PDB file of C-alpha atoms and ligand atoms in Angstrom:
ATOM      1  CA  MET T   1     104.693 109.307 105.498  1.00 95.00           C
ATOM      2  CA  VAL T   2     104.128 107.917 108.962  1.00 97.00           C
ATOM      3  CA  PHE T   3     101.199 105.561 109.534  1.00 98.00           C
ATOM      4  CA  THR T   4     100.127 103.944 112.784  1.00 97.00           C
ATOM      5  CA  ILE T   5      98.669 100.512 112.219  1.00 98.00           C
ATOM      6  CA  ASN T   6      97.186  98.093 114.724  1.00 98.00           C
ATOM      7  CA  VAL T   7      98.659  94.627 114.230  1.00 98.00           C
ATOM      8  CA  ASN T   8      97.756  91.792 116.577  1.00 98.00           C
ATOM      9  CA  GLY T   9      96.710  94.247 119.264  1.00 97.00           C
ATOM     10  CA  ASP T  10      99.853  96.386 119.137  1.00 98.00           C
ATOM     11  CA  ALA T  11     100.193  99.838 117.579  1.00 98.00           C
ATOM     12  CA  HIS T  12     103.109 100.170 115.143  1.00 98.00           C
ATOM     13  CA  ARG T  13     104.360 103.413 113.603  1.00 98.00           C
ATOM     14  CA  VAL T  14     105.740 102.818 110.134  1.00 98.00           C
ATOM     15  CA  ASP T  15     107.279 105.358 107.765  1.00 98.00           C
ATOM     16  CA  VAL T  16     106.445 104.218 104.225  1.00 98.00           C
ATOM     17  CA  ASP T  17     104.700 105.510 101.108  1.00 98.00           C
ATOM     18  CA  GLY T  18     100.917 105.301 101.298  1.00 98.00           C
ATOM     19  CA  ASP T  19     100.721 102.928  98.346  1.00 98.00           C
ATOM     20  CA  THR T  20     103.047 100.376  99.983  1.00 98.00           C
ATOM     21  CA  PRO T  21     101.310  96.989 100.221  1.00 98.00           C
ATOM     22  CA  LEU T  22     100.550  95.826 103.748  1.00 98.00           C
ATOM     23  CA  LEU T  23     102.416  92.585 102.972  1.00 98.00           C
ATOM     24  CA  TRP T  24     105.659  94.521 102.480  1.00 98.00           C
ATOM     25  CA  VAL T  25     105.146  96.381 105.743  1.00 98.00           C
ATOM     26  CA  LEU T  26     104.426  93.207 107.693  1.00 98.00           C
ATOM     27  CA  ARG T  27     107.395  91.279 106.339  1.00 98.00           C
ATOM     28  CA  ASP T  28     110.074  93.875 105.623  1.00 98.00           C
ATOM     29  CA  VAL T  29     109.332  96.621 108.142  1.00 98.00           C
ATOM     30  CA  LEU T  30     107.841  94.732 111.086  1.00 98.00           C
ATOM     31  CA  GLY T  31     109.658  91.434 110.531  1.00 98.00           C
ATOM     32  CA  MET T  32     106.485  89.348 110.672  1.00 98.00           C
ATOM     33  CA  THR T  33     107.358  86.763 108.056  1.00 98.00           C
ATOM     34  CA  GLY T  34     104.537  84.306 108.735  1.00 98.00           C
ATOM     35  CA  THR T  35     102.465  85.982 106.025  1.00 98.00           C
ATOM     36  CA  LYS T  36     103.813  84.795 102.681  1.00 98.00           C
ATOM     37  CA  PHE T  37     104.408  86.397  99.310  1.00 98.00           C
ATOM     38  CA  GLY T  38     103.209  84.228  96.448  1.00 97.00           C
ATOM     39  CA  CYS T  39     101.925  86.067  93.385  1.00 98.00           C
ATOM     40  CA  GLY T  40     101.606  89.683  94.479  1.00 97.00           C
ATOM     41  CA  MET T  41      98.434  89.958  92.386  1.00 98.00           C
ATOM     42  CA  ALA T  42      95.614  88.660  94.621  1.00 97.00           C
ATOM     43  CA  LEU T  43      95.644  85.326  92.783  1.00 98.00           C
ATOM     44  CA  CYS T  44      97.029  82.799  95.280  1.00 98.00           C
ATOM     45  CA  GLY T  45      95.912  83.722  98.808  1.00 98.00           C
ATOM     46  CA  SER T  46      99.247  83.062 100.485  1.00 98.00           C
ATOM     47  CA  CYS T  47      99.332  86.633 101.848  1.00 98.00           C
ATOM     48  CA  THR T  48      95.898  86.503 103.515  1.00 98.00           C
ATOM     49  CA  VAL T  49      95.437  88.412 106.766  1.00 98.00           C
ATOM     50  CA  HIS T  50      92.357  89.633 108.608  1.00 98.00           C
ATOM     51  CA  ILE T  51      91.432  93.298 108.538  1.00 98.00           C
ATOM     52  CA  ASP T  52      88.498  94.056 110.826  1.00 97.00           C
ATOM     53  CA  GLY T  53      87.849  90.309 110.951  1.00 95.00           C
ATOM     54  CA  THR T  54      87.601  89.898 107.180  1.00 96.00           C
ATOM     55  CA  ALA T  55      90.078  87.891 105.097  1.00 97.00           C
ATOM     56  CA  ARG T  56      92.019  90.250 102.823  1.00 98.00           C
ATOM     57  CA  ARG T  57      94.946  89.853 100.429  1.00 98.00           C
ATOM     58  CA  SER T  58      97.718  91.911 101.973  1.00 98.00           C
ATOM     59  CA  CYS T  59      99.689  92.032  98.694  1.00 98.00           C
ATOM     60  CA  ILE T  60      97.148  94.394  97.138  1.00 98.00           C
ATOM     61  CA  THR T  61      96.004  96.234 100.285  1.00 98.00           C
ATOM     62  CA  THR T  62      97.832  99.525 100.558  1.00 98.00           C
ATOM     63  CA  ILE T  63      98.920 100.776 103.919  1.00 98.00           C
ATOM     64  CA  GLY T  64      97.147 104.055 103.239  1.00 97.00           C
ATOM     65  CA  SER T  65      93.776 102.320 102.891  1.00 97.00           C
ATOM     66  CA  ILE T  66      93.719 100.620 106.290  1.00 97.00           C
ATOM     67  CA  GLY T  67      93.300 103.464 108.749  1.00 95.00           C
ATOM     68  CA  THR T  68      92.718 102.249 112.306  1.00 93.00           C
ATOM     69  CA  ALA T  69      91.140  98.905 111.357  1.00 98.00           C
ATOM     70  CA  PRO T  70      92.607  96.064 113.435  1.00 98.00           C
ATOM     71  CA  ILE T  71      94.871  93.682 111.536  1.00 98.00           C
ATOM     72  CA  THR T  72      95.377  90.066 112.586  1.00 98.00           C
ATOM     73  CA  THR T  73      98.136  87.911 111.117  1.00 98.00           C
ATOM     74  CA  ILE T  74      99.038  84.252 111.350  1.00 98.00           C
ATOM     75  CA  GLU T  75     101.310  85.085 114.289  1.00 98.00           C
ATOM     76  CA  ALA T  76      98.245  85.819 116.469  1.00 98.00           C
ATOM     77  CA  ILE T  77      95.379  83.890 114.897  1.00 98.00           C
ATOM     78  CA  GLY T  78      95.784  81.145 117.510  1.00 98.00           C
ATOM     79  CA  ALA T  79      94.633  83.622 120.155  1.00 97.00           C
ATOM     80  CA  THR T  80      91.161  83.821 118.577  1.00 97.00           C
ATOM     81  CA  PRO T  81      88.566  81.103 119.303  1.00 97.00           C
ATOM     82  CA  ALA T  82      88.096  80.123 115.656  1.00 97.00           C
ATOM     83  CA  GLY T  83      91.800  80.367 114.896  1.00 98.00           C
ATOM     84  CA  ALA T  84      92.697  78.090 117.810  1.00 98.00           C
ATOM     85  CA  LYS T  85      90.212  75.462 116.602  1.00 98.00           C
ATOM     86  CA  ILE T  86      91.502  75.674 113.042  1.00 98.00           C
ATOM     87  CA  GLN T  87      95.139  75.368 114.084  1.00 98.00           C
ATOM     88  CA  LYS T  88      94.386  72.340 116.258  1.00 98.00           C
ATOM     89  CA  ALA T  89      92.428  70.696 113.439  1.00 98.00           C
ATOM     90  CA  TRP T  90      95.324  71.407 111.047  1.00 98.00           C
ATOM     91  CA  LEU T  91      97.739  69.659 113.405  1.00 98.00           C
ATOM     92  CA  ASP T  92      95.393  66.746 114.149  1.00 98.00           C
ATOM     93  CA  GLY T  93      94.783  66.233 110.423  1.00 97.00           C
ATOM     94  CA  GLU T  94      98.443  66.699 109.438  1.00 98.00           C
ATOM     95  CA  VAL T  95      97.283  69.081 106.733  1.00 98.00           C
ATOM     96  CA  VAL T  96     100.585  70.733 105.896  1.00 98.00           C
ATOM     97  CA  GLN T  97     102.919  69.536 103.163  1.00 97.00           C
ATOM     98  CA  CYS T  98     105.566  72.125 102.154  1.00 98.00           C
ATOM     99  CA  GLY T  99     103.690  74.711 104.214  1.00 97.00           C
ATOM    100  CA  TYR T 100     104.125  77.724 101.966  1.00 97.00           C
ATOM    101  CA  CYS T 101     100.416  78.361 101.396  1.00 98.00           C
ATOM    102  CA  GLN T 102      99.281  77.309 104.829  1.00 98.00           C
ATOM    103  CA  SER T 103      99.302  80.562 106.754  1.00 98.00           C
ATOM    104  CA  GLY T 104      96.969  81.976 104.118  1.00 98.00           C
ATOM    105  CA  GLN T 105      94.827  78.836 104.207  1.00 98.00           C
ATOM    106  CA  ILE T 106      94.511  79.062 107.993  1.00 98.00           C
ATOM    107  CA  MET T 107      93.577  82.744 107.842  1.00 98.00           C
ATOM    108  CA  SER T 108      90.817  82.088 105.294  1.00 98.00           C
ATOM    109  CA  ALA T 109      89.548  79.045 107.190  1.00 98.00           C
ATOM    110  CA  SER T 110      89.531  80.951 110.482  1.00 98.00           C
ATOM    111  CA  THR T 111      87.386  83.770 109.190  1.00 97.00           C
ATOM    112  CA  LEU T 112      85.040  81.221 107.621  1.00 98.00           C
ATOM    113  CA  LEU T 113      84.609  79.393 110.915  1.00 98.00           C
ATOM    114  CA  ALA T 114      84.244  82.617 112.893  1.00 97.00           C
ATOM    115  CA  ASN T 115      81.365  83.741 110.664  1.00 96.00           C
ATOM    116  CA  ASN T 116      79.828  80.337 109.905  1.00 97.00           C
ATOM    117  CA  PRO T 117      80.240  77.767 112.727  1.00 97.00           C
ATOM    118  CA  HIS T 118      78.816  74.921 110.618  1.00 97.00           C
ATOM    119  CA  PRO T 119      79.863  75.489 107.002  1.00 97.00           C
ATOM    120  CA  SER T 120      78.589  73.221 104.235  1.00 96.00           C
ATOM    121  CA  ASP T 121      80.923  71.788 101.606  1.00 95.00           C
ATOM    122  CA  LEU T 122      79.807  74.584  99.294  1.00 96.00           C
ATOM    123  CA  ASP T 123      80.490  77.188 101.964  1.00 98.00           C
ATOM    124  CA  ILE T 124      83.990  75.750 102.409  1.00 98.00           C
ATOM    125  CA  ASP T 125      84.638  75.676  98.673  1.00 96.00           C
ATOM    126  CA  ASN T 126      83.481  79.264  98.281  1.00 96.00           C
ATOM    127  CA  ALA T 127      85.512  80.543 101.224  1.00 97.00           C
ATOM    128  CA  MET T 128      88.688  78.693 100.258  1.00 98.00           C
ATOM    129  CA  SER T 129      88.574  78.960  96.470  1.00 96.00           C
ATOM    130  CA  GLY T 130      91.037  81.869  96.388  1.00 96.00           C
ATOM    131  CA  ASN T 131      93.717  79.985  98.314  1.00 98.00           C
ATOM    132  CA  ILE T 132      95.930  77.935  96.027  1.00 98.00           C
ATOM    133  CA  CYS T 133      98.001  74.984  97.274  1.00 98.00           C
ATOM    134  CA  ARG T 134     100.623  73.713  94.855  1.00 97.00           C
ATOM    135  CA  CYS T 135     100.979  70.593  97.010  1.00 98.00           C
ATOM    136  CA  GLY T 136      97.296  69.759  96.613  1.00 97.00           C
ATOM    137  CA  THR T 137      96.322  69.565 100.288  1.00 98.00           C
ATOM    138  CA  TYR T 138      92.741  70.560  99.500  1.00 97.00           C
ATOM    139  CA  VAL T 139      91.122  67.354 100.753  1.00 97.00           C
ATOM    140  CA  ARG T 140      92.900  67.563 104.097  1.00 98.00           C
ATOM    141  CA  ILE T 141      92.052  71.259 104.381  1.00 98.00           C
ATOM    142  CA  ARG T 142      88.352  70.554 103.888  1.00 97.00           C
ATOM    143  CA  GLU T 143      88.440  67.715 106.429  1.00 98.00           C
ATOM    144  CA  ALA T 144      90.240  69.903 108.958  1.00 98.00           C
ATOM    145  CA  ILE T 145      87.657  72.673 108.610  1.00 98.00           C
ATOM    146  CA  LYS T 146      84.907  70.092 109.191  1.00 98.00           C
ATOM    147  CA  ARG T 147      86.790  68.710 112.193  1.00 97.00           C
ATOM    148  CA  ALA T 148      87.068  72.200 113.664  1.00 98.00           C
ATOM    149  CA  ALA T 149      83.381  72.866 112.964  1.00 98.00           C
ATOM    150  CA  ARG T 150      82.382  69.699 114.834  1.00 97.00           C
ATOM    151  CA  THR T 151      83.787  71.288 117.997  1.00 94.00           C
ATOM    152  CA  ASN T 152      81.210  74.087 117.668  1.00 91.00           C
ATOM    153  CA  LYS T 153      77.890  73.519 119.419  1.00 80.00           C
ATOM    154  CA  LYS T 154      74.936  72.845 117.143  1.00 72.00           C
ATOM    155  CA  GLY T 155      72.948  76.011 116.580  1.00 59.00           C
ATOM    156  CA  GLY T 156      75.914  78.048 117.822  1.00 52.00           C
TER     157      GLY T 156
HETATM  158  S1  FES O   1     100.665  87.035  97.265  1.00 87.85           S
HETATM  159 FE1  FES O   1      98.750  87.969  97.668  1.00 87.85          FE
HETATM  160  S2  FES O   1      97.287  86.700  96.701  1.00 87.85           S
HETATM  161 FE2  FES O   1      99.232  85.885  96.085  1.00 87.85          FE
HETATM  162  S1  FES O   2     101.323  72.880 101.441  1.00 87.85           S
HETATM  163 FE1  FES O   2     102.716  73.302  99.813  1.00 87.85          FE
HETATM  164  S2  FES O   2     101.747  74.889  98.701  1.00 87.85           S
HETATM  165 FE2  FES O   2     100.247  74.253 100.109  1.00 87.85          FE
END
């Protein structure tokens, strides 16, 4: 079946079964390999993308369930205000170790910052708890989110 999905501002026609996970479509059909496959069961967060501005696990999101909702992936998150701040903070804080989990981490952190310009430690823990890092970069991730948040105006 043919679906038209909106990824990073571009319309893409894809011919796949309706129960195909979005992650498969992004990586294998569209060649966008920045979004990673980890567990395939919504347990690790490495496949996180934004759908309508909300962080979602693309490994369990079927293509047939998306409709016309805009999808943003790691390839374009730097074009959003929150995503640009998060990516800069990640670089400044040298967050990444092996890197495998990091596109998912950045997608979760970006939606947190977009919706909550000054997150508390608890807010950060709650927003990031579904993103696993086997390298244990959690302390640097939290510091980078705080660094990005400090660039937001107070009350904004
Ligand atoms: S691959 Fe989707 S949550 Fe692990
Ligand atoms: S940086 Fe290696 S898994 Fe997170």
